[in-house]
């Protein structure tokens, strides 16, 4: 069985294991999300700034 990745509704971090977000600890997660972006150098990224992402990682663009 293939596990579907989950996204945190609060910080939009994408993860596969657990029921709480490992980045912010929020319990509001969903399997319904669209678009994926990986931030490697958040301090130099205009996209990270526009999406208000303060840490490197893999995030979703839209959560349902």
Coordinates of C-alpha atoms in Angstrom, one line a residue:
X1 CA 0.0 0.0 0.0
X2 CA 1.3 3.4 -1.0
X3 CA 1.1 6.1 1.7
X4 CA -0.3 9.4 0.6
X5 CA 1.7 12.4 1.7
X6 CA 0.0 14.8 4.1
X7 CA 0.2 18.6 4.4
X8 CA -0.1 20.7 7.4
X9 CA -3.0 23.2 7.2
X10 CA -1.1 25.7 9.4
X11 CA 2.4 25.8 7.9
X12 CA 1.9 23.8 4.6
X13 CA 4.8 21.5 5.3
X14 CA 4.5 18.1 3.4
X15 CA 5.2 14.9 5.3
X16 CA 4.4 11.2 5.2
X17 CA 4.7 9.8 8.7
X18 CA 2.5 10.6 11.7
X19 CA -0.7 12.5 12.3
X20 CA 0.8 15.8 13.5
X21 CA 3.1 18.1 11.6
X22 CA 6.7 17.4 12.4
X23 CA 7.7 21.0 11.6
X24 CA 5.1 23.0 13.7
X25 CA 3.3 20.3 15.7
X26 CA -0.2 21.2 14.5
X27 CA -2.8 18.5 14.4
X28 CA -4.7 20.0 11.5
X29 CA -3.4 18.0 8.5
X30 CA -4.9 17.0 5.1
X31 CA -4.3 14.6 2.3
X32 CA -6.0 17.1 -0.1
X33 CA -3.3 19.5 -1.3
X34 CA -2.1 20.8 -4.7
X35 CA 1.3 21.8 -5.9
X36 CA 4.7 21.2 -4.3
X37 CA 7.6 23.5 -3.8
X38 CA 11.0 22.8 -2.3
X39 CA 12.7 25.6 -0.5
X40 CA 16.5 25.1 -0.3
X41 CA 17.8 28.6 0.5
X42 CA 14.9 30.4 2.2
X43 CA 17.0 33.4 3.0
X44 CA 17.7 34.1 -0.7
X45 CA 14.3 32.9 -2.1
X46 CA 11.7 35.4 -3.4
X47 CA 9.2 32.6 -3.5
X48 CA 9.8 31.7 0.1
X49 CA 9.4 35.4 1.0
X50 CA 6.1 35.7 -0.9
X51 CA 4.7 32.5 0.6
X52 CA 6.0 33.6 4.1
X53 CA 8.1 30.4 4.5
X54 CA 10.9 30.9 7.1
X55 CA 12.5 27.5 6.9
X56 CA 13.9 25.2 4.2
X57 CA 11.7 22.2 3.3
X58 CA 9.0 20.8 1.0
X59 CA 5.8 22.7 1.1
X60 CA 2.4 22.6 -0.6
X61 CA 1.2 25.7 -2.5
X62 CA -2.5 25.1 -1.8
X63 CA -4.2 23.1 1.0
X64 CA -7.9 22.1 0.9

